PDB file of C-alpha atoms in Angstrom:
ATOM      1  CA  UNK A 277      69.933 -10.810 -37.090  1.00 45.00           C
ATOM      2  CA  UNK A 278      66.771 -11.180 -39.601  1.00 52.00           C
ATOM      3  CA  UNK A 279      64.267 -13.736 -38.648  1.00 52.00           C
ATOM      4  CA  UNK A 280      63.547 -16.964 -40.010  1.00 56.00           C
ATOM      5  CA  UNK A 281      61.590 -16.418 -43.870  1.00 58.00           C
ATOM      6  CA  UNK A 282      58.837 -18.258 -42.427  1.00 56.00           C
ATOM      7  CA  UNK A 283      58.223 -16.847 -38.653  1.00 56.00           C
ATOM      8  CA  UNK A 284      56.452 -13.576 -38.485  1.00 56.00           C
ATOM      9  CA  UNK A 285      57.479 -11.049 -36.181  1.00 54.00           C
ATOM     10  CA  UNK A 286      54.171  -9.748 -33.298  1.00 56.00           C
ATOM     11  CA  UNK A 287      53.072  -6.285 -33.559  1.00 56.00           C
ATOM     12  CA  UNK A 288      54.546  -4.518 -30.660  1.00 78.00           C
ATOM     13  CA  UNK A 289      51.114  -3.453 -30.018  1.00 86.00           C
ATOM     14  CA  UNK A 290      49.783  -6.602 -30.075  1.00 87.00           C
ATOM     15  CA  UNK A 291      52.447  -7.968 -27.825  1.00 88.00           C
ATOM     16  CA  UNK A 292      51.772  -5.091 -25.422  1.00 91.00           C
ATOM     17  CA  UNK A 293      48.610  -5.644 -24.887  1.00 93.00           C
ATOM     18  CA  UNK A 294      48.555  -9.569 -24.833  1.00 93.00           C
ATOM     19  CA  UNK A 295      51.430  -9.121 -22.200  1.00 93.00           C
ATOM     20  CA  UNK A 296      49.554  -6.500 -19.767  1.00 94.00           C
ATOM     21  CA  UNK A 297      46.307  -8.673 -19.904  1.00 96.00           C
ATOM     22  CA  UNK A 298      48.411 -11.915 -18.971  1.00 96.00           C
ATOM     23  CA  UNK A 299      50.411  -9.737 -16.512  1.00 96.00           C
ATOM     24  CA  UNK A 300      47.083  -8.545 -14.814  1.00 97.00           C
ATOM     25  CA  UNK A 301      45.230 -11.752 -14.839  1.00 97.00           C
ATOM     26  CA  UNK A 302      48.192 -13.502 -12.898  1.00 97.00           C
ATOM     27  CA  UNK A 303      48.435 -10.802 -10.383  1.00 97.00           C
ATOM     28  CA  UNK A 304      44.777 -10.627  -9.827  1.00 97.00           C
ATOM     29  CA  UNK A 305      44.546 -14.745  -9.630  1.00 97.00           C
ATOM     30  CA  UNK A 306      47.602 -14.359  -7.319  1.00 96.00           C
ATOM     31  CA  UNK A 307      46.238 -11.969  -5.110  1.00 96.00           C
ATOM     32  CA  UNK A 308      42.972 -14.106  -4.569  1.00 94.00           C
ATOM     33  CA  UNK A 309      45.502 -17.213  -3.815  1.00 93.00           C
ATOM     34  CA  UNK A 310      47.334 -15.469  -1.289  1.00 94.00           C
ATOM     35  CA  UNK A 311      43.943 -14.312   0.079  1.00 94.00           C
ATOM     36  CA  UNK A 312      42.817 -17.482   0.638  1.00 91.00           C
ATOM     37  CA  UNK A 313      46.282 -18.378   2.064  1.00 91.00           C
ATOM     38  CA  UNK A 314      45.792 -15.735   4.672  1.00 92.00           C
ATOM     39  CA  UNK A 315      42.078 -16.834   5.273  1.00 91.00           C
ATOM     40  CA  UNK A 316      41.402 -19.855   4.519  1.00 85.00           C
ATOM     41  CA  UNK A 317      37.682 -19.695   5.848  1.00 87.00           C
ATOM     42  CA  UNK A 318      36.512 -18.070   3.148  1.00 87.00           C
ATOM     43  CA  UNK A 319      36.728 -21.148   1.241  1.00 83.00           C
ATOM     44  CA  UNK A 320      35.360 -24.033   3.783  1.00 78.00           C
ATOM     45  CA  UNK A 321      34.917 -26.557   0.602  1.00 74.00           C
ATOM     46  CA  UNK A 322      37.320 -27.710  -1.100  1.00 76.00           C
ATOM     47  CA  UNK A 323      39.839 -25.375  -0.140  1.00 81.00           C
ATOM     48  CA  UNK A 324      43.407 -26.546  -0.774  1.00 88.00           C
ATOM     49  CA  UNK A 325      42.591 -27.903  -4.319  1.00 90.00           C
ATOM     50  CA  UNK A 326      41.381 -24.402  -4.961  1.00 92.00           C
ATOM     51  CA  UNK A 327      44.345 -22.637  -3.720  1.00 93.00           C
ATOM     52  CA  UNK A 328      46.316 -25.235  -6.217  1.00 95.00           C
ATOM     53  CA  UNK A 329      44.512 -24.504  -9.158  1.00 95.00           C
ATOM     54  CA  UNK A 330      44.778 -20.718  -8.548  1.00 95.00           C
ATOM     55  CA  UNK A 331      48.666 -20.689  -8.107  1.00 96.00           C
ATOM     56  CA  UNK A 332      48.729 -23.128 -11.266  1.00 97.00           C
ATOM     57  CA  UNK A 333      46.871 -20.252 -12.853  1.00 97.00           C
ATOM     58  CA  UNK A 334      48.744 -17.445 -11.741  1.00 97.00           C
ATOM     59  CA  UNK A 335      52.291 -19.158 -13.180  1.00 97.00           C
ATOM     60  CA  UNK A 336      50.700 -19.795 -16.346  1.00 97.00           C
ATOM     61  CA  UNK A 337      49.931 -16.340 -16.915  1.00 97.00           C
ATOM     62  CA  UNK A 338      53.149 -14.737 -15.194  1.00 97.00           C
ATOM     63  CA  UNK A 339      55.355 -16.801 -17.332  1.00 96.00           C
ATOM     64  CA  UNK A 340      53.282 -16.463 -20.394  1.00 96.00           C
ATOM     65  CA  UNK A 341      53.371 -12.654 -19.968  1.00 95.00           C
ATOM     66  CA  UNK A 342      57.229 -13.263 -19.609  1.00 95.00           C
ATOM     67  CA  UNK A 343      57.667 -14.897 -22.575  1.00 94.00           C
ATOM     68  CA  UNK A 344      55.347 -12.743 -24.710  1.00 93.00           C
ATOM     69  CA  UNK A 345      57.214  -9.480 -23.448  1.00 91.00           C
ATOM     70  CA  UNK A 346      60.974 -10.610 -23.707  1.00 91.00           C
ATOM     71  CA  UNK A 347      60.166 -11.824 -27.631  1.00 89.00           C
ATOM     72  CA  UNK A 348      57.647  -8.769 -28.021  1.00 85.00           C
ATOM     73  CA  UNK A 349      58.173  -5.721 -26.433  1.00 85.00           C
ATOM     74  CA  UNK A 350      61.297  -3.586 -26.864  1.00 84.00           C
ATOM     75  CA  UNK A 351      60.937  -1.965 -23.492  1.00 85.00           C
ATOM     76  CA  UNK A 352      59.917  -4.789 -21.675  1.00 85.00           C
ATOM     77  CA  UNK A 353      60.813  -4.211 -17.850  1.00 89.00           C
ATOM     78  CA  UNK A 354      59.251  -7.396 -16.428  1.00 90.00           C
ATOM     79  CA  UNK A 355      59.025  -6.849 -12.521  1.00 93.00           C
ATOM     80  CA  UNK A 356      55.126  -7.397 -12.473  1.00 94.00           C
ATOM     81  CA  UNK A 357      55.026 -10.527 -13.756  1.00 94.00           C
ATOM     82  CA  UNK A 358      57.808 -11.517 -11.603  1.00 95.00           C
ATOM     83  CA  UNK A 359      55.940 -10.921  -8.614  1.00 96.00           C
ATOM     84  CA  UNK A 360      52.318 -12.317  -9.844  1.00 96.00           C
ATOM     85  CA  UNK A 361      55.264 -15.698 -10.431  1.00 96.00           C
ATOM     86  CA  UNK A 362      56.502 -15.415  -6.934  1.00 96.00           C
ATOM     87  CA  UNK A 363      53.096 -15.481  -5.288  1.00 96.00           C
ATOM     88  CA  UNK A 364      52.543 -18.339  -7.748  1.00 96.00           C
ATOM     89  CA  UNK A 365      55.368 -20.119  -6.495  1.00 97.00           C
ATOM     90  CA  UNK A 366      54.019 -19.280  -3.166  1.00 96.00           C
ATOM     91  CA  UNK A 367      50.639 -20.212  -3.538  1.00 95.00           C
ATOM     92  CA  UNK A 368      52.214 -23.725  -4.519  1.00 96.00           C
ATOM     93  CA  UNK A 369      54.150 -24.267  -2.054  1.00 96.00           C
ATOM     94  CA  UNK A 370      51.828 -23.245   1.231  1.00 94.00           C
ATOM     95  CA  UNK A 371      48.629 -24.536  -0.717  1.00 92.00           C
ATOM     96  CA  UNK A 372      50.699 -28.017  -1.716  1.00 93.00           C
ATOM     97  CA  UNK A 373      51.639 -28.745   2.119  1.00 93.00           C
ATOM     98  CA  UNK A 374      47.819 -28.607   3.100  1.00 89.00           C
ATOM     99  CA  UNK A 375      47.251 -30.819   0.204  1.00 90.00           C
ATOM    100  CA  UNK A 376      49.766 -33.294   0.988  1.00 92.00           C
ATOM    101  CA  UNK A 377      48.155 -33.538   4.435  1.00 91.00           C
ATOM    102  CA  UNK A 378      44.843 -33.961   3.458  1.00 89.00           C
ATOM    103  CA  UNK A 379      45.988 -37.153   1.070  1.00 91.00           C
ATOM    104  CA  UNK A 380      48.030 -38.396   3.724  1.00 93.00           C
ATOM    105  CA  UNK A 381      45.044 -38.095   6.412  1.00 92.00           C
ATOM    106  CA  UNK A 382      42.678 -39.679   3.629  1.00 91.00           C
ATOM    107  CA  UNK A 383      45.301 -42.505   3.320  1.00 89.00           C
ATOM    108  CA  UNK A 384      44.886 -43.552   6.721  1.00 81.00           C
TER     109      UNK A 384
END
């Protein structure tokens, strides 16, 4: 099916290499989430809002590299970018119950 007279189709090079540096950048900001997951004393300020930000981060990127490789790439295999989006989810998830219980112990 062509495409649209006015949308251009990416470069598969381009899209290659936009969707390995998006793939990369999640798993390596989903790495240091889950590090600070494991050990949380290596961040003694401010530590769950970090771990937040980082797993917002790492989603961002996984899905974005997603997206750019399944409109993109012809031989787009995806299982990278799947995991960097798990440990986002992840990151979330452990990072948001510390969260919540710092509000809640703030609230009184």
């Amino acid at each position: 099916m062509p495409s649209a007279p006015g949308t251009k189709h990416r470069d598969d090079s381009d899209a290659r290499r936009a969707m390995r540096l998006c793939t990369w950048i999640g798993l390596g900001t989903g790495a240091l989430g889950v590090a600070l997951l494991i050990w949380p004393v290596l961040l003694p300020a401010g530590g769950p809002w970090v771990q937040l930000a980082l797993g917002v981060l790492t989603l961002i990127f996984a899905f974005r590299a997603r997206a750019i490789g399944t409109r993109g790439v012809n031989d787009y295999d995806g299982r990278l970018s799947l995991l960097a989006a798990l440990a986002g989810f992840a990151i979330m998830f452990f990072a948001g119950q510390v969260a919540f219980g710092e509000l809640v112990r703030l609230a009184g």
